[in-house]
Coordinates of C-alpha atoms in Angstrom, one line a residue:
X1 CA 140.9 -110.3 144.9
X2 CA 144.3 -111.6 144.2
X3 CA 145.0 -111.7 140.5
X4 CA 146.7 -114.6 138.9
X5 CA 150.1 -113.8 137.3
X6 CA 152.2 -115.0 134.4
X7 CA 155.9 -114.1 134.8
X8 CA 157.8 -113.3 131.7
X9 CA 161.6 -113.8 132.2
X10 CA 163.6 -111.5 130.0
X11 CA 166.3 -113.5 128.2
X12 CA 167.0 -110.9 125.6
X13 CA 163.8 -110.4 123.7
X14 CA 162.8 -107.1 122.2
X15 CA 159.1 -108.2 122.4
X16 CA 158.7 -108.5 126.2
X17 CA 156.2 -105.6 126.4
X18 CA 154.3 -106.9 123.3
X19 CA 153.9 -110.3 124.9
X20 CA 152.9 -108.8 128.3
X21 CA 150.2 -106.8 126.6
X22 CA 148.9 -109.8 124.7
X23 CA 148.6 -111.7 128.0
X24 CA 146.8 -108.8 129.8
X25 CA 144.5 -108.4 126.9
X26 CA 143.4 -112.0 127.5
X27 CA 142.5 -111.0 131.1
X28 CA 145.6 -112.4 132.9
X29 CA 148.0 -110.2 134.7
X30 CA 151.6 -110.4 133.6
X31 CA 154.9 -109.0 134.8
X32 CA 158.4 -108.9 133.2
X33 CA 161.3 -109.8 135.4
X34 CA 165.1 -110.2 134.8
X35 CA 166.5 -113.5 133.7
X36 CA 168.6 -113.9 136.9
X37 CA 165.6 -113.7 139.3
X38 CA 166.3 -116.0 142.2
X39 CA 164.0 -118.9 143.3
X40 CA 163.3 -116.9 146.5
X41 CA 162.3 -113.8 144.6
X42 CA 160.1 -115.8 142.3
X43 CA 158.3 -117.6 145.1
X44 CA 157.7 -114.2 146.8
X45 CA 155.6 -113.0 144.0
X46 CA 151.8 -113.4 144.5
X47 CA 149.8 -116.0 142.6
X48 CA 152.3 -117.0 139.9
X49 CA 150.6 -119.5 137.7
X50 CA 153.3 -120.0 135.0
X51 CA 156.5 -118.7 133.5
X52 CA 157.4 -117.7 129.9
X53 CA 161.1 -117.7 129.0
X54 CA 161.4 -115.0 126.4
X55 CA 164.6 -115.0 124.4
X56 CA 165.7 -113.1 121.4
X57 CA 168.3 -111.0 119.7
X58 CA 169.8 -109.6 123.0
X59 CA 170.3 -113.0 124.5
X60 CA 174.1 -112.6 124.3
X61 CA 175.4 -109.9 126.7
X62 CA 179.2 -109.2 126.9
X63 CA 179.9 -112.3 125.0
X64 CA 177.9 -114.6 127.3
X65 CA 174.6 -116.2 126.7
X66 CA 171.8 -115.1 129.1
X67 CA 170.5 -118.1 131.2
X68 CA 168.0 -118.5 134.0
X69 CA 169.1 -120.0 137.3
X70 CA 168.9 -123.9 137.0
X71 CA 167.0 -124.2 140.3
X72 CA 164.0 -122.4 138.7
X73 CA 163.2 -125.6 136.7
X74 CA 162.5 -127.5 140.0
X75 CA 160.0 -125.1 141.4
X76 CA 157.0 -126.8 139.7
X77 CA 155.8 -123.8 137.7
X78 CA 154.5 -124.6 134.2
X79 CA 157.0 -123.2 131.6
X80 CA 157.0 -122.3 128.0
X81 CA 160.0 -120.9 126.1
X82 CA 160.2 -118.5 123.2
X83 CA 163.5 -118.7 121.2
X84 CA 165.3 -120.3 124.1
X85 CA 167.5 -123.4 123.4
X86 CA 167.0 -125.4 126.6
X87 CA 165.2 -128.7 126.7
X88 CA 164.4 -128.8 130.5
X89 CA 161.2 -126.6 130.0
X90 CA 159.4 -129.1 127.7
X91 CA 157.0 -127.2 125.1
X92 CA 160.0 -125.3 123.5
X93 CA 159.0 -122.6 120.9
X94 CA 161.1 -120.7 118.4
X95 CA 158.8 -117.7 117.8
X96 CA 156.1 -115.7 119.5
X97 CA 153.2 -118.0 120.3
X98 CA 150.0 -117.7 118.3
X99 CA 146.7 -116.8 120.0
X100 CA 145.6 -120.4 120.5
X101 CA 148.9 -121.6 121.8
X102 CA 149.0 -118.7 124.2
X103 CA 145.5 -119.3 125.4
X104 CA 146.2 -123.0 125.9
X105 CA 149.2 -122.3 128.0
X106 CA 147.5 -119.7 130.1
X107 CA 144.2 -121.4 130.8
X108 CA 144.8 -125.1 130.3
X109 CA 148.4 -125.7 131.3
X110 CA 148.6 -123.0 134.0
X111 CA 145.0 -122.9 135.1
X112 CA 145.0 -119.1 135.3
X113 CA 141.8 -117.2 135.6
X114 CA 140.9 -114.2 133.5
X115 CA 140.6 -111.9 136.5
X116 CA 142.9 -109.0 135.4
X117 CA 140.7 -105.8 135.4
X118 CA 141.0 -102.4 136.9
X119 CA 138.5 -103.0 139.7
X120 CA 140.5 -105.9 141.0
X121 CA 143.8 -104.0 140.4
X122 CA 142.6 -101.1 142.5
X123 CA 141.4 -103.4 145.3
X124 CA 144.8 -105.1 145.4
X125 CA 146.7 -101.8 145.3
X126 CA 144.6 -100.2 148.1
X127 CA 145.4 -103.2 150.3
X128 CA 149.1 -103.1 149.4
X129 CA 149.3 -99.3 150.0
X130 CA 147.6 -99.6 153.4
X131 CA 149.9 -102.5 154.3
X132 CA 153.0 -100.6 153.2
X133 CA 152.2 -97.1 154.6
X134 CA 150.5 -98.0 157.9
X135 CA 149.9 -94.9 159.9
X136 CA 152.6 -92.8 158.2
X137 CA 152.1 -90.0 155.7
X138 CA 152.9 -90.0 152.0
X139 CA 154.3 -87.0 150.2
X140 CA 153.1 -87.0 146.5
X141 CA 154.7 -85.1 143.7
X142 CA 151.6 -83.8 142.0
X143 CA 152.3 -82.4 138.5
X144 CA 148.7 -82.4 137.4
X145 CA 149.5 -84.9 134.7
X146 CA 147.6 -88.1 134.1
X147 CA 150.0 -90.4 136.1
X148 CA 150.3 -88.2 139.2
X149 CA 146.6 -87.5 139.2
X150 CA 145.7 -91.2 139.1
X151 CA 148.2 -91.9 141.8
X152 CA 146.7 -89.1 143.9
X153 CA 143.1 -90.6 143.5
X154 CA 144.4 -94.1 144.3
X155 CA 146.2 -92.9 147.4
X156 CA 143.3 -90.8 148.6
X157 CA 141.1 -93.9 148.4
X158 CA 143.7 -96.0 150.3
X159 CA 144.9 -93.6 153.0
X160 CA 142.8 -90.4 152.8
X161 CA 144.2 -87.5 154.7
X162 CA 147.6 -89.3 155.2
X163 CA 148.4 -88.0 151.7
X164 CA 150.1 -84.6 151.3
X165 CA 150.3 -83.4 147.7
X166 CA 153.1 -81.1 146.7
X167 CA 153.0 -79.2 143.4
X168 CA 156.4 -77.8 142.4
X169 CA 156.6 -75.1 139.7
X170 CA 160.1 -75.8 138.4
X171 CA 159.8 -73.0 135.8
X172 CA 159.4 -75.7 133.0
X173 CA 155.6 -75.9 133.1
X174 CA 153.3 -75.2 130.2
X175 CA 151.5 -71.9 130.0
X176 CA 149.1 -71.5 133.0
X177 CA 149.8 -75.1 134.0
X178 CA 150.5 -74.4 137.7
X179 CA 147.4 -72.2 138.0
X180 CA 145.3 -75.0 136.5
X181 CA 146.7 -77.5 139.0
X182 CA 145.9 -75.3 141.9
X183 CA 142.4 -74.6 140.7
X184 CA 141.5 -78.3 140.0
X185 CA 143.1 -80.0 143.0
X186 CA 142.8 -77.4 145.8
X187 CA 139.6 -75.7 144.8
X188 CA 137.6 -78.5 143.2
X189 CA 138.9 -81.7 144.7
X190 CA 139.9 -80.2 148.1
X191 CA 143.2 -82.0 148.1
X192 CA 145.8 -81.3 150.8
X193 CA 147.9 -79.3 148.4
X194 CA 151.2 -77.4 149.0
X195 CA 152.4 -75.1 146.2
X196 CA 156.1 -74.4 145.8
X197 CA 157.4 -71.9 143.3
X198 CA 161.0 -73.1 142.7
X199 CA 161.4 -71.9 139.1
X200 CA 164.5 -69.7 139.8
X201 CA 166.1 -72.5 141.8
X202 CA 165.7 -75.1 139.0
X203 CA 166.7 -72.7 136.1
X204 CA 169.8 -71.7 138.1
X205 CA 170.8 -75.4 138.5
X206 CA 170.2 -76.0 134.8
X207 CA 172.2 -73.0 133.5
X208 CA 174.7 -74.0 130.8
X209 CA 173.8 -77.7 131.2
X210 CA 173.4 -79.2 127.7
X211 CA 173.6 -83.0 128.2
X212 CA 170.0 -84.4 128.2
X213 CA 170.8 -87.1 130.8
X214 CA 172.4 -84.6 133.1
X215 CA 169.4 -82.3 132.8
X216 CA 167.0 -85.1 133.7
X217 CA 169.1 -86.1 136.7
X218 CA 169.4 -82.5 137.9
X219 CA 165.6 -82.1 137.6
X220 CA 164.9 -85.4 139.3
X221 CA 167.4 -84.8 142.1
X222 CA 166.3 -81.2 142.7
X223 CA 162.6 -82.4 142.9
X224 CA 163.6 -84.8 145.7
X225 CA 165.5 -82.0 147.6
X226 CA 162.4 -79.8 147.4
X227 CA 160.2 -82.6 148.7
X228 CA 162.7 -83.2 151.6
X229 CA 162.5 -79.6 152.5
X230 CA 158.7 -79.7 152.5
X231 CA 158.7 -83.0 154.5
X232 CA 160.9 -81.5 157.2
X233 CA 158.1 -78.9 157.8
X234 CA 155.6 -81.8 158.4
X235 CA 155.4 -84.7 160.8
X236 CA 155.2 -88.4 160.0
X237 CA 156.3 -88.2 156.3
X238 CA 158.1 -91.5 155.5
X239 CA 157.0 -92.2 152.0
X240 CA 157.3 -90.5 148.6
X241 CA 154.5 -91.2 146.1
X242 CA 155.4 -91.3 142.4
X243 CA 153.5 -91.7 139.1
X244 CA 156.1 -94.1 137.7
X245 CA 154.6 -96.3 135.0
X246 CA 155.9 -99.3 133.1
X247 CA 157.3 -97.5 130.0
X248 CA 159.4 -95.3 132.3
X249 CA 161.1 -98.4 133.7
X250 CA 161.6 -100.2 130.4
X251 CA 163.0 -97.1 128.7
X252 CA 165.5 -96.6 131.6
X253 CA 167.2 -99.9 130.6
X254 CA 167.1 -103.5 131.6
X255 CA 169.8 -106.2 132.1
X256 CA 169.5 -107.3 128.4
X257 CA 168.5 -104.1 126.7
X258 CA 170.2 -100.7 126.5
X259 CA 168.7 -97.6 128.0
X260 CA 166.6 -95.5 125.6
X261 CA 166.6 -92.6 128.1
X262 CA 166.5 -92.3 131.9
X263 CA 163.3 -91.0 133.4
X264 CA 163.6 -88.5 136.3
X265 CA 161.6 -90.8 138.6
X266 CA 163.8 -93.8 137.7
X267 CA 167.3 -92.9 136.7
X268 CA 167.3 -89.5 138.3
X269 CA 166.7 -90.4 141.9
X270 CA 169.6 -89.6 144.3
X271 CA 171.4 -92.5 146.1
X272 CA 170.8 -90.9 149.5
X273 CA 167.0 -90.7 149.0
X274 CA 165.4 -90.1 152.4
X275 CA 162.0 -91.6 151.5
X276 CA 160.6 -95.1 150.9
X277 CA 158.8 -95.1 147.5
X278 CA 155.1 -95.7 146.9
X279 CA 154.6 -96.4 143.1
X280 CA 151.3 -98.2 142.7
X281 CA 151.2 -97.7 138.9
X282 CA 154.7 -98.9 138.0
X283 CA 153.4 -102.1 136.3
X284 CA 150.8 -100.3 134.2
X285 CA 151.0 -99.1 130.6
X286 CA 149.7 -95.7 129.7
X287 CA 146.3 -96.8 128.5
X288 CA 145.9 -98.9 131.6
X289 CA 146.6 -95.9 133.8
X290 CA 143.8 -94.0 132.0
X291 CA 141.5 -97.0 132.6
X292 CA 142.4 -97.0 136.2
X293 CA 141.6 -93.2 136.5
X294 CA 138.2 -93.8 134.9
X295 CA 137.5 -96.6 137.4
X296 CA 138.5 -94.3 140.2
X297 CA 135.9 -91.7 139.1
X298 CA 138.3 -89.0 137.9
X299 CA 136.8 -86.6 135.3
X300 CA 137.3 -87.4 131.6
X301 CA 139.2 -84.1 131.0
X302 CA 141.8 -85.1 133.6
X303 CA 142.2 -88.7 132.6
X304 CA 142.6 -87.9 128.9
X305 CA 144.6 -84.7 129.2
X306 CA 147.9 -84.3 127.3
X307 CA 150.8 -86.4 128.6
X308 CA 153.5 -84.1 130.0
X309 CA 157.0 -85.3 130.9
X310 CA 158.3 -84.9 134.5
X311 CA 161.2 -82.7 133.3
X312 CA 158.6 -80.5 131.6
X313 CA 159.6 -78.2 128.9
X314 CA 163.2 -78.9 129.7
X315 CA 163.2 -81.8 127.3
X316 CA 161.5 -79.7 124.7
X317 CA 164.3 -77.2 124.8
X318 CA 167.2 -79.3 123.6
X319 CA 170.7 -78.4 124.7
X320 CA 171.4 -75.8 127.4
X321 CA 168.1 -74.1 128.4
X322 CA 167.9 -70.4 127.7
X323 CA 165.0 -68.3 128.9
X324 CA 164.2 -66.9 125.4
X325 CA 163.9 -70.5 123.9
X326 CA 162.0 -71.7 127.0
X327 CA 159.5 -68.8 126.5
X328 CA 159.2 -69.7 122.8
X329 CA 158.4 -73.3 123.6
X330 CA 155.8 -72.2 126.2
X331 CA 154.0 -69.8 123.9
X332 CA 154.1 -71.9 120.7
X333 CA 152.9 -74.9 122.7
X334 CA 149.9 -72.8 124.0
X335 CA 149.1 -71.8 120.4
X336 CA 149.3 -75.4 119.2
X337 CA 147.0 -76.7 122.0
X338 CA 144.5 -73.9 121.3
X339 CA 144.3 -74.5 117.6
X340 CA 144.1 -78.3 118.0
X341 CA 141.2 -77.9 120.4
X342 CA 139.4 -75.6 117.9
X343 CA 139.9 -78.2 115.1
X344 CA 138.8 -81.1 117.3
X345 CA 142.2 -82.7 117.2
X346 CA 142.6 -82.7 121.0
X347 CA 140.2 -85.6 121.1
X348 CA 141.9 -87.5 118.2
X349 CA 145.6 -87.0 118.8
X350 CA 147.3 -88.8 121.7
X351 CA 150.1 -86.3 122.2
X352 CA 151.2 -83.1 120.6
X353 CA 153.7 -80.4 121.5
X354 CA 156.3 -78.0 120.2
X355 CA 160.1 -78.1 120.4
X356 CA 162.6 -75.2 120.0
X357 CA 166.1 -76.5 119.1
X358 CA 169.3 -74.8 120.2
X359 CA 170.3 -73.3 116.9
X360 CA 169.1 -70.5 114.7
X361 CA 168.4 -70.1 111.0
X362 CA 168.5 -67.1 108.7
X363 CA 165.2 -65.4 107.7
X364 CA 163.6 -62.1 106.8
X365 CA 161.7 -59.9 109.2
X366 CA 160.6 -56.2 108.5
X367 CA 162.5 -56.3 105.2
X368 CA 165.7 -57.1 107.0
X369 CA 167.9 -60.2 107.6
X370 CA 167.1 -62.0 110.9
X371 CA 168.7 -64.9 112.7
X372 CA 166.1 -66.6 114.8
X373 CA 164.9 -70.0 116.2
X374 CA 162.7 -72.6 114.6
X375 CA 159.7 -74.3 116.2
X376 CA 159.1 -78.0 115.5
X377 CA 155.6 -79.4 115.9
X378 CA 155.2 -83.0 116.9
X379 CA 151.8 -84.9 116.9
X380 CA 151.7 -88.6 117.5
X381 CA 149.3 -91.5 118.2
X382 CA 150.0 -94.5 120.4
X383 CA 148.4 -97.0 122.7
X384 CA 151.1 -97.7 125.2
X385 CA 153.9 -95.2 124.5
X386 CA 156.2 -98.0 123.4
X387 CA 155.7 -97.2 119.7
X388 CA 154.0 -94.3 117.9
X389 CA 152.7 -93.2 114.5
X390 CA 152.5 -89.7 113.1
X391 CA 149.1 -87.9 112.9
X392 CA 148.3 -86.5 109.4
X393 CA 147.3 -82.9 110.1
X394 CA 145.1 -81.0 107.7
X395 CA 147.1 -78.5 105.7
X396 CA 144.9 -75.6 106.6
X397 CA 145.2 -76.3 110.3
X398 CA 149.0 -76.5 110.0
X399 CA 149.0 -73.2 108.1
X400 CA 147.0 -71.4 110.7
X401 CA 149.2 -72.7 113.5
X402 CA 152.3 -71.7 111.5
X403 CA 151.0 -68.2 110.9
X404 CA 150.2 -67.6 114.5
X405 CA 153.5 -68.9 115.8
X406 CA 155.5 -66.8 113.3
X407 CA 153.5 -63.6 114.2
X408 CA 152.9 -64.1 117.9
X409 CA 156.1 -65.8 119.3
X410 CA 159.2 -63.6 119.5
X411 CA 162.5 -64.8 118.1
X412 CA 161.0 -67.4 115.8
X413 CA 161.2 -67.3 112.0
X414 CA 160.6 -71.0 110.9
X415 CA 158.1 -73.7 111.7
X416 CA 158.6 -77.4 110.9
X417 CA 156.5 -80.6 111.2
X418 CA 158.1 -83.7 112.6
X419 CA 157.3 -86.8 110.5
X420 CA 159.3 -89.4 112.5
X421 CA 157.6 -92.4 114.1
X422 CA 158.7 -94.3 117.2
X423 CA 160.9 -96.2 116.6
X424 CA 163.4 -95.0 115.4
X425 CA 162.6 -91.7 117.0
X426 CA 161.3 -91.4 120.6
X427 CA 158.2 -89.4 121.5
X428 CA 160.2 -86.6 123.1
X429 CA 163.4 -85.0 121.7
X430 CA 165.5 -85.7 124.8

């Protein structure tokens, strides 16, 4: 069933995602598009029922006011504007619309139906995937995280054995992560899974690289090279499946907003990419991805597992990655996850992990001066990963985690707890 759509045109607002979520919560699908979308591009979108011109503090770019193309006014779509000083669109507003105003625009003015739900989304995506892929095969980067797992389930429903899953161990996985992926997907779900141990290859490429954007691009590019090599061993591979979700795209920058950080599956893709992309989740927020996984019948433990970034522990080892710090991150993260599970926090906290910065501090070990790393613990709650609050952890739990890290993880003499919300901080450190 084709779902009705409201298009949000980004004219410099910092509230685009907030507005999109409000519309979706009312049961109507919404997408955010750039201010300079052409009439042809707009008409090519399915089931557009109305347009919201969403202006704001970023409306002036390089000294020029952001405007939409004049021909869009003549297309006949109902329009409403937010903080946008043009009279052609009629029902001009100067602030985010209240609930009644928004409902009146969606359902009375636009005549949209409240048909946005995961069942309809999955039906639409299965049809789109089959139309896009045809008889070809899709190579999927399967990390075992929520996003790639949901993509795998969706692709299996759409194209079955035309899907080839590849799990690459880039040496930046959590403790026993690759073993778990193999056990779940190959042994339990009987997926067509190829396992590639490329840890030495990735770590060699990342040696002495300290810039976080360069690290992300190296990891993203090297992933693609590994997939290309695996694809050459197979026949009929024309597509690359990815678990790109909407926050990945937003944080990688828009025409009216600066980049927060590039994501390896957005900003890190090489220009000479040999595949066409299949990204069925790219318009979903994180909680919607989980809802999609539930609708697809994935087990609860898989759908609600800890989020894990594509670059892995590489972004939790700030600066140039060293093997001793990487091991400290891996071991301290395993302790944190084990103790959170014992305390029941794994079901309460959205994301939690450890970070080991690239500097040392003085301490005392075995009655002698030592100069070792610190471990930073981060635990946050969020709905859509666009903002986050800090979890207040019981002091006794933190003390036990600290004691274990200091006694069990080599080269660590200090443990800290990160109290920074998003914004101004981001969820990850790089």
